[in-house]
Each structure stands twice: as C-alpha cells, then as structure tokens.
XYZ file of C-alpha atoms in Angstrom:
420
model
C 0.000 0.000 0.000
C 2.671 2.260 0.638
C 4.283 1.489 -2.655
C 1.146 2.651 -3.976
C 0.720 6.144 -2.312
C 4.655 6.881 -2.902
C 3.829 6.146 -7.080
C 0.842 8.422 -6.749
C 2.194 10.997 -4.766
C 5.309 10.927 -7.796
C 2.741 11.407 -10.523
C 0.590 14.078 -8.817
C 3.419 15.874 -8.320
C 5.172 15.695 -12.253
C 1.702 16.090 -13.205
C 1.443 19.356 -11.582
C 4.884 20.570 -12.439
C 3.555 19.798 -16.489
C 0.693 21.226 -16.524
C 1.747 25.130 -16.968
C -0.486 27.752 -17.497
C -0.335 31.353 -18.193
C -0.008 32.416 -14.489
C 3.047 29.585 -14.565
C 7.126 30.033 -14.877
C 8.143 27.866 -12.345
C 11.672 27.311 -13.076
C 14.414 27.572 -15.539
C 13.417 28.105 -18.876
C 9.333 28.298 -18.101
C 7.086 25.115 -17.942
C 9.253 22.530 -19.768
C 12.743 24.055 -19.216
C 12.788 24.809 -22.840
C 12.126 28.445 -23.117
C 8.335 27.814 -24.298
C 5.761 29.381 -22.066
C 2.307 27.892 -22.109
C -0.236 27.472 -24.552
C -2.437 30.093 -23.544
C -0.124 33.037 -22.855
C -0.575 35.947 -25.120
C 0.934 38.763 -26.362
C 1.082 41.952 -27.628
C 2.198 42.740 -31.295
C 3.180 45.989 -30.493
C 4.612 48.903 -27.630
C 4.759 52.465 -26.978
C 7.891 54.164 -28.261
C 9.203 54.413 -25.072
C 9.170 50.295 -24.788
C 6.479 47.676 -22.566
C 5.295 49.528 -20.078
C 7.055 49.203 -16.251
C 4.162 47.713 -14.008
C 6.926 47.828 -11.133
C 10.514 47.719 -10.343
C 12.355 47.454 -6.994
C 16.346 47.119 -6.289
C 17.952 43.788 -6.393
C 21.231 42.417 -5.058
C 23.421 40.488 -7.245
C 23.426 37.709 -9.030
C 22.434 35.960 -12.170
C 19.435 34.027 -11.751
C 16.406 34.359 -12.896
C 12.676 34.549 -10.828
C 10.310 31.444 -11.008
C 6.630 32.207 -10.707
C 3.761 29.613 -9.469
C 0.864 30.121 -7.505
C 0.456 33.822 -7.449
C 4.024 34.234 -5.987
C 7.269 35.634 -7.649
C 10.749 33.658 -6.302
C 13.504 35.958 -6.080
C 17.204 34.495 -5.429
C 20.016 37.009 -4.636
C 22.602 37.910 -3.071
C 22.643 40.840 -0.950
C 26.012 41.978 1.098
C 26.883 38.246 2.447
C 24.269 36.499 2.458
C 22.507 34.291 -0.338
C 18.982 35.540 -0.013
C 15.240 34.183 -1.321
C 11.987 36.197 -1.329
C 8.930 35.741 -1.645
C 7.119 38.611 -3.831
C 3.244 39.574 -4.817
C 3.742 39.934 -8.761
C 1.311 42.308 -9.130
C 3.423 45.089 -6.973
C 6.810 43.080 -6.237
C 6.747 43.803 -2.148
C 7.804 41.025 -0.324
C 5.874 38.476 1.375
C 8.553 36.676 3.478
C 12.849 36.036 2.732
C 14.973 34.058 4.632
C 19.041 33.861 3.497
C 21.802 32.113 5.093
C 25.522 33.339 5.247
C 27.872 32.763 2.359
C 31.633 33.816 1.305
C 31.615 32.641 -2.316
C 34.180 34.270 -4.482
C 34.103 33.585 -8.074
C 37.490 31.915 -9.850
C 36.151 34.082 -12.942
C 34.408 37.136 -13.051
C 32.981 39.668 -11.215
C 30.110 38.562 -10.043
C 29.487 36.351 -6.563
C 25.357 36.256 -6.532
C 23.853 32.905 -6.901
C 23.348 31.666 -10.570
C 20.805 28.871 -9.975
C 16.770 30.006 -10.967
C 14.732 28.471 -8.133
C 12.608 25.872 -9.038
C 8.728 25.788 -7.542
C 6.244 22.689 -7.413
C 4.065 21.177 -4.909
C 3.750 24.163 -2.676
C 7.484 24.070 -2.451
C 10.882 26.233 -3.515
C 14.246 24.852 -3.995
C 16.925 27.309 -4.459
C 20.666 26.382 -5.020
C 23.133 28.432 -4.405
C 26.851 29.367 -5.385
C 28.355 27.231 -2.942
C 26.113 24.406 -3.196
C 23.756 25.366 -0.424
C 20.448 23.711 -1.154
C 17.528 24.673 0.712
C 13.724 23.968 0.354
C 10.917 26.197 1.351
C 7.450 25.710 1.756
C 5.893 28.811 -0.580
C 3.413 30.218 1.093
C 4.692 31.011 4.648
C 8.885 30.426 3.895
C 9.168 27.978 6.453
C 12.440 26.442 5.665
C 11.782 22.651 4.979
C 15.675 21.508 4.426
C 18.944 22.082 3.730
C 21.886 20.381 2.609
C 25.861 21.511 1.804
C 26.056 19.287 -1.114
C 29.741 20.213 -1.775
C 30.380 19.205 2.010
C 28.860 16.466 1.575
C 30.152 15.058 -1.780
C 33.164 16.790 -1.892
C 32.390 19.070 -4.778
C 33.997 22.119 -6.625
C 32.878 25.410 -6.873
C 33.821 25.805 -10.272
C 35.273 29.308 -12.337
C 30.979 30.882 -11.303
C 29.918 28.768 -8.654
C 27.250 25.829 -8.716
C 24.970 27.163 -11.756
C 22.768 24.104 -12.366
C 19.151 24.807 -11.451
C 17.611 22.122 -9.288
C 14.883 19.637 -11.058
C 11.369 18.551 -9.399
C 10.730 15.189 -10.837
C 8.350 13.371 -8.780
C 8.967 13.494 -5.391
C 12.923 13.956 -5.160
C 15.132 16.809 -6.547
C 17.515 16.144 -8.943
C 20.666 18.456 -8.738
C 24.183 18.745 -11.009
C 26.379 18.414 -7.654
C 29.453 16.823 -9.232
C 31.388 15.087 -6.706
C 33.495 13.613 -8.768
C 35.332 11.463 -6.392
C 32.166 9.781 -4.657
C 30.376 8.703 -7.505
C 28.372 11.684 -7.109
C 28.133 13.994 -10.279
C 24.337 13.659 -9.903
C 22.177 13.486 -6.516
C 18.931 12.920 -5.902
C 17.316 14.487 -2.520
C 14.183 13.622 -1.046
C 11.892 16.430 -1.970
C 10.088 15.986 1.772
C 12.905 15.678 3.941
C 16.133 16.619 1.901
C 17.751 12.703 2.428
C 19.653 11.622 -0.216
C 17.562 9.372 -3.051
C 20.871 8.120 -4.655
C 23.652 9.311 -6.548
C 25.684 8.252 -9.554
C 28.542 8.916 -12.178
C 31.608 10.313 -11.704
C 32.187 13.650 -13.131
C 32.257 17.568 -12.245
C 29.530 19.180 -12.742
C 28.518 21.525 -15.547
C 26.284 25.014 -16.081
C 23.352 22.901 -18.012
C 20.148 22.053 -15.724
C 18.550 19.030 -15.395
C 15.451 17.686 -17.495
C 13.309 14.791 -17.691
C 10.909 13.436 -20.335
C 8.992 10.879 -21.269
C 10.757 8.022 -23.823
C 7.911 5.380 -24.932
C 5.722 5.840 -21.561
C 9.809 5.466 -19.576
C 10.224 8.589 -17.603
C 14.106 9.736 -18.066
C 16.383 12.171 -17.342
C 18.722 14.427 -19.059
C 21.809 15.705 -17.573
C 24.762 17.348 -18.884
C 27.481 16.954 -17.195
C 31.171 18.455 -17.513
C 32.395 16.369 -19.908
C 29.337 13.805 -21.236
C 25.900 13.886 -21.325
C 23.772 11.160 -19.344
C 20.621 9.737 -20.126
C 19.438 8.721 -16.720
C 16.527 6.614 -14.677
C 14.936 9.205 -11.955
C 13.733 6.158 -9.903
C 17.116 4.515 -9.555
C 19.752 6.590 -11.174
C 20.529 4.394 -12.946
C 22.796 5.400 -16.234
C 21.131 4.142 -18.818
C 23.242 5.510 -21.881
C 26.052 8.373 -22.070
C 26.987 10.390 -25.187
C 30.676 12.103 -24.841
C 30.237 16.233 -24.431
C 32.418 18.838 -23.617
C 36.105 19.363 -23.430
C 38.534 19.970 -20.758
C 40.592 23.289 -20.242
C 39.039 26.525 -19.674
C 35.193 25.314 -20.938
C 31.470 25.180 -19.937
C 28.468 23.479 -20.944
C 25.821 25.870 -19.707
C 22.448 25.230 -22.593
C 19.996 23.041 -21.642
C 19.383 19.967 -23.362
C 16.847 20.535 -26.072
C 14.124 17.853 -26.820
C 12.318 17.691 -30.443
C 9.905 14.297 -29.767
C 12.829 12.113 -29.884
C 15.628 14.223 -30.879
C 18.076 15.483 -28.423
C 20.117 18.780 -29.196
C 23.078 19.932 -27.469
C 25.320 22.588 -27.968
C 28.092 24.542 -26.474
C 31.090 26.888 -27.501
C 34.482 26.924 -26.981
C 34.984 24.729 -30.222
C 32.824 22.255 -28.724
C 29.731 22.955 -31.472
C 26.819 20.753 -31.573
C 25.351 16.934 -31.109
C 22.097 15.676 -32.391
C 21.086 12.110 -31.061
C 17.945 10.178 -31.452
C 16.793 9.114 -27.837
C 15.213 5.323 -27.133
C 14.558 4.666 -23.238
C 17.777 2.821 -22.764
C 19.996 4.487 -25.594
C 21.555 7.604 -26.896
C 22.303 7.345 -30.906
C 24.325 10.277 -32.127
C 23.785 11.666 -35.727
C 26.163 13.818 -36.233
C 28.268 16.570 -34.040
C 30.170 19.446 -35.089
C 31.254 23.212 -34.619
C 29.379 24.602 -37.666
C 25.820 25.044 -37.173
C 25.398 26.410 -33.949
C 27.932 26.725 -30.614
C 26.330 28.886 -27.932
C 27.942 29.290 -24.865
C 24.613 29.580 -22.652
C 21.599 30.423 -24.799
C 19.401 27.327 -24.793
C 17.839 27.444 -28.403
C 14.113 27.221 -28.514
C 11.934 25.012 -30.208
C 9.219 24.574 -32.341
C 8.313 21.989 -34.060
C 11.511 20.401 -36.364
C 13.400 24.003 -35.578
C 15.273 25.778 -33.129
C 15.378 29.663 -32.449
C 18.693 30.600 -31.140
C 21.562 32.725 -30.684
C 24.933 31.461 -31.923
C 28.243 32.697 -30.464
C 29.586 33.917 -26.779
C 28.918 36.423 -24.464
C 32.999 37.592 -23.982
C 33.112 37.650 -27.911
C 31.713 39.416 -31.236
C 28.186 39.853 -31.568
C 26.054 36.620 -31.698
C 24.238 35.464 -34.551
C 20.390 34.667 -34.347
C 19.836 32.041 -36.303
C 16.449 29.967 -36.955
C 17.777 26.612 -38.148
C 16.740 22.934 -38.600
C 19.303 20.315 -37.025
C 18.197 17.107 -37.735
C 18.540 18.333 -41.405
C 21.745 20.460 -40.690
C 20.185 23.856 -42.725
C 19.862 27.160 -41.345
C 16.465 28.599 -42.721
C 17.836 32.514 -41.980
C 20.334 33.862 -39.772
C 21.179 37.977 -38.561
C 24.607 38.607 -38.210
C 26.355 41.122 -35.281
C 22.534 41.109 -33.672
C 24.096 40.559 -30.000
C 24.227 37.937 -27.642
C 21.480 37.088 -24.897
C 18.390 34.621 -24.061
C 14.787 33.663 -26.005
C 11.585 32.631 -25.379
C 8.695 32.023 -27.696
C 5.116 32.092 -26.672
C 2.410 32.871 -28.832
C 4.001 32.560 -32.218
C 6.730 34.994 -31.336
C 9.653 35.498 -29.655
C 10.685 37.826 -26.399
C 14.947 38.153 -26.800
C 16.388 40.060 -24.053
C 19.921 40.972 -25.165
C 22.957 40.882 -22.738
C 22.908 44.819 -22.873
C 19.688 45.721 -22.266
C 17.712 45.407 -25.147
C 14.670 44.064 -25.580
C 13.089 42.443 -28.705
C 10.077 41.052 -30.064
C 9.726 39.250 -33.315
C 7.439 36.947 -34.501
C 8.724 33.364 -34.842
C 8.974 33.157 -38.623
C 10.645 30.388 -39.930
C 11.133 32.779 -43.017
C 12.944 35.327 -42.192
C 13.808 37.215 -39.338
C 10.745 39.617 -38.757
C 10.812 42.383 -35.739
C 7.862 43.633 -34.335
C 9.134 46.068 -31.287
C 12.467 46.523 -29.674
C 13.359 48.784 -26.469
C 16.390 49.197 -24.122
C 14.936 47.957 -20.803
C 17.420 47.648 -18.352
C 20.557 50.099 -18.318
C 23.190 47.388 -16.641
C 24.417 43.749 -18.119
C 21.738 41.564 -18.175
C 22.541 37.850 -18.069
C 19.246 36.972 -15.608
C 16.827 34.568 -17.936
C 14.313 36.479 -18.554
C 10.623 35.254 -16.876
C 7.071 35.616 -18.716
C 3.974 34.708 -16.890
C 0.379 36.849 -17.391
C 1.483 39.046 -19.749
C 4.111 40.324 -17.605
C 7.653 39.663 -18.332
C 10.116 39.701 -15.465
C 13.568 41.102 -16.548
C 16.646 42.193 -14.004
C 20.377 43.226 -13.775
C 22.495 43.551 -10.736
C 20.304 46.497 -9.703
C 16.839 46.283 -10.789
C 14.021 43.818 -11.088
C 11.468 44.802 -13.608
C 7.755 43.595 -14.229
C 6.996 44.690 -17.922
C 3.194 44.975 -19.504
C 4.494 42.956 -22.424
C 0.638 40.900 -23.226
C -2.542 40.051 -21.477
C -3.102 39.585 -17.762
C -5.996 37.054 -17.246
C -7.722 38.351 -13.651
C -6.803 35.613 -11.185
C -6.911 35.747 -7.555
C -2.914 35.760 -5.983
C -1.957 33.674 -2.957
C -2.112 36.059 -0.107
C-alpha cells in the first residue's frame, strides 16, 4: 500500500509541475525548461515608443538568476552583502511576502560577479533554491518555512567551479535532482528527497557543468537528461541508474551551460568553446548520435528554442563578437535565416513569437517566422548587463540586472486571484 501512495504521490506531483499555465514560470526556462511558455499566454504585437510599459521595479542584489513564478508568488534568489537571499514577492506590486538567506563567502574563480546563478525551481507548494556554494535549501511557498537544507559540496566533496554551482535544481516526482558533481564519490548527480532533503541516490563520476537538469517521457519510460562536464547522461529518476552516455564537452578553460533541447525524440546539445553541436535520437535505454560538429550552432549559454523540427537561437559567446540569431533545422543540418552582429542574450517564444532580451539591455520582439527574421518592437529595458533569464507569466515579463528587477506589460493579464 505504501508502494502505492509513494507512485501516486510521484505522478501528482510531475503532473502538476507539467501542466503550466499562463499564471506559470516555475523554473528555468518556463514550464518545460525549454524556453516555451504555455499554450495560452498571449501577447502583444506591439509597444509604446518608449518600450512595454514598467508595471513595477524594486532594487535587487546580485546575481544571475532568474525569478520562477507559481501560484500567485514571484521567487527571487540574490545575493545581498553576504548572504545568499530568497523572497517571496506579490507579482502584481513586487513587495515582499517573506525572505529568509543564510551566510555565504563565495568568491568567483572568474568574473565579477558572486550572486547565486541557480533560478529556483517551484512545485508542490514548495521552492528549492541552489546556491553558489552548493547550499540547497527547500521552502514551503506560502509562509517560507524552511523545509531543508543540505551543503552538497560538504557532503560530496564538490567544486565550486570558475561561477559557482549554476545548475538549477529539477522537481521530478517526489525527489530533486541536482548537477552536484562530486566527482570522487560517484556523485556527479544526486537525488534528494523532496520531503525531507535525504539523499535518493547518486551516480557517475564527473564535475559538474552550467546545463540544468530535465526529464521526459521516452515510450511511456520517464528519463532524465543531464549534462554533465564532460558527457551527457541519459538517466533513470527512480534509480539513477545510467542508462546511456553520449561524450560532451572538453577539458581546459570550458562550460556546458544550454539546456538539453528535446524535439519528440531528438536530443540537441550545444556549447562553444569549439565544442559545437550533437544531435542524437533518444530510445529509453539508448543515446544514438547523428552527427556533431562546430558549424551550425555553438552557444555558450543560450538554450535554443523550439518549435516543431526548428530551433530559435543565438549562436556565439557572451565575452566575444556579436552573436548570430539564427532559426535553423538540425536534424537536417540547414539554417532557414540567420542575422549577423545582432548581439548575444536569451529567447523565449510564446504565442508565435519570440521575447529576446539581449545581454545589454535590449529588448526584442519578433514573430517566430521560420522565413525570415521579422521584428515587431524593440526597447532598451534595463541600463546594466543583463545575463538573468528572462521570466514571462500573465502578460508580464520579469527582466533584471544587478540592480533592478522589472515587471513589464508585455501581453494580457488574465484576472486571477494571488496567494495572499
């Protein structure tokens, strides 16, 4: 019998986690950790001269993660002076609910910047944030009553890396599936205990990478999908079983920071630093690779969106020249239309266009024309570096910098009651 409630309470809760609505961002990358928002979001074709209209903004500490939104309630996850810090805000103002942050002295190998990188992750009336030093903590959403917490690089002797831990925590089920990469304890990837934080299992033997977590279904076989620093692993949530690996990734002075992108049963990778690209068909117990190479498309974090047979995405590096967008095909290796020097940044595409918030700033909205490239609107939004993924959930895109969170009118808002 217990068998039985543990299986159901699993299902409820990926059931819940896959059913996104418009109200719904609730972790990296939206509903499906692909940059597609839900069905029924909407928005506008057009915006004032001035850009979308600023519903609210309040100052941020620093940091490059992005908010997750479920349940009426905006997750913020910064860091402000020492301390790694989570709050709890009303979206339709941004004033804080409830925060709680712990203490942290995380220097980065590389860079400037020594916020948290991880977007929290929300299901089941829960939050999971992860932070720089491999903190991870889980909340209960409505009051912030802190659930758990574990040091997973204490406890599996793991690196901070050149940024810090920047793999966002997965819901599947009932445990949390995290990048930890303790490479000497057969620990690259650990699954907690979503109720009580204990550790499900862990496997492989690798550092760990930038890439988060995901988890489909293969012929009615729930699997995961983890990058790691140097392969990619096709994975059994119940067990951890590996059931296939592909090779990814390089040593030296690398990342792997896109998500793994799903086309039915296609599996995209990519990554820069010479690395390119890898296209593999996926069966529940294999990984077959078509073809890999540097040609196509190498993006050093933007996960390219999908839809349909093609991918939306910007080609190229942050620290280099302007990134190309690119709308291409790759199980048929042909890009349909590309713009040169347009910048480097993050997409998402919701209803039939796309929202590409550019590392300086910028703002623009095209429709998703697998054509030719073809702008709608395009404003300067933030004045600061923004590397923050971008959030959209009732019309209201969240965007932020070091400084600022914004809320930005960019489509409808559907009326709904918020969790007070």
């Amino acid at each position: 019998m217990l068998q039985w409630l543990h299986l159901l309470t699993a299902v409820l809760v990926v059931a819940a986690v896959g059913l996104g609505h418009a109200g719904e961002w609730p972790q990296i990358l939206g509903p499906h950790r692909n940059g597609v928002a839900a069905a029924d979001e909407r928005l506008d074709r057009a915006w004032p001269a001035e850009g979308p209209p600023v519903l609210w903004q309040r100052p941020v500490g620093r940091g490059y993660t992005g908010v997750a939104i479920a349940e009426g309630t905006v997750v913020l996850f910064h860091r402000l002076d020492n301390r790694e810090v989570v709050e709890a805000l009303d979206p339709l103002t941004g004033q804080t609910r409830w925060q709680d942050g712990y203490p942290t002295t995380f220097r980065p190998q590389v860079g400037g910047n020594d916020g948290p990188l991880c977007t929290p992750t929300i299901a089941a009336g829960k939050i999971v944030t992860f932070g720089a030093q491999g903190v991870l903590s889980c909340y209960e959403l409505t009051s912030g009553q802190l659930l758990w917490r574990r040091r997973t690089h204490d406890d599996f002797d793991a690196r901070e890396g050149y940024f810090g831990a920047g793999s966002s925590p997965l819901i599947e089920g009932d445990r949390v599936i995290v990048n930890v990469g303790g490479f000497r304890s057969q620990s690259a990837v650990v699954a907690f205990q979503l109720e009580d934080g204990a550790t499900a299992w862990h496997q492989f033997d690798d550092h760990a990478s930038y890439s988060s977590p995901v988890a489909t279904t293969i012929d009615g076989q729930r699997r995961l999908l983890v990058v790691s620093r140097l392969h990619c692993l096709l994975m059994d949530p119940a067990s951890g079983e590996v059931r296939a690996q592909l090779p990814f990734g390089q040593r030296g002075p690398t990342v792997n920071a896109a998500n793994p992108v799903l086309q039915n049963n296609h599996l995209f990778l990519t990554a820069s630093y010479g690395i390119g690209a890898v296209s593999a068909v996926l069966r529940p117990g294999t990984l077959v690779e078509e073809w890999r190479g540097d040609d196509l498309y190498s993006s050093q974090y933007c996960t390219p969106v999908p839809d349909d047979e093609v991918l939306f995405g910007i080609d190229g590096r942050q620290d280099g020249p302007p990134g190309e967008l690119k709308c291409f095909n790759p199980q048929t290796r042909r890009v349909l239309w590309s713009v040169p020097n347009f910048g480097y940044g993050s997409l998402l595409r919701a209803d039939g266009k796309l929202l590409i918030l550019l590392s300086d700033g910028t703002l623009v909205l095209a429709t998703a024309n697998r054509e030719r490239f073809d702008p709608l609107a395009r404003a300067r939004v933030l004045p600061g570096e923004s590397r923050p993924l971008p959030a959209l959930a009732d019309g209201r895109l969240y965007v932020r910098d070091d400084a600022t969170l914004k809320c930005l009118k960019v489509g409808s808002t559907p009326v709904r009651e918020t969790t007070p």
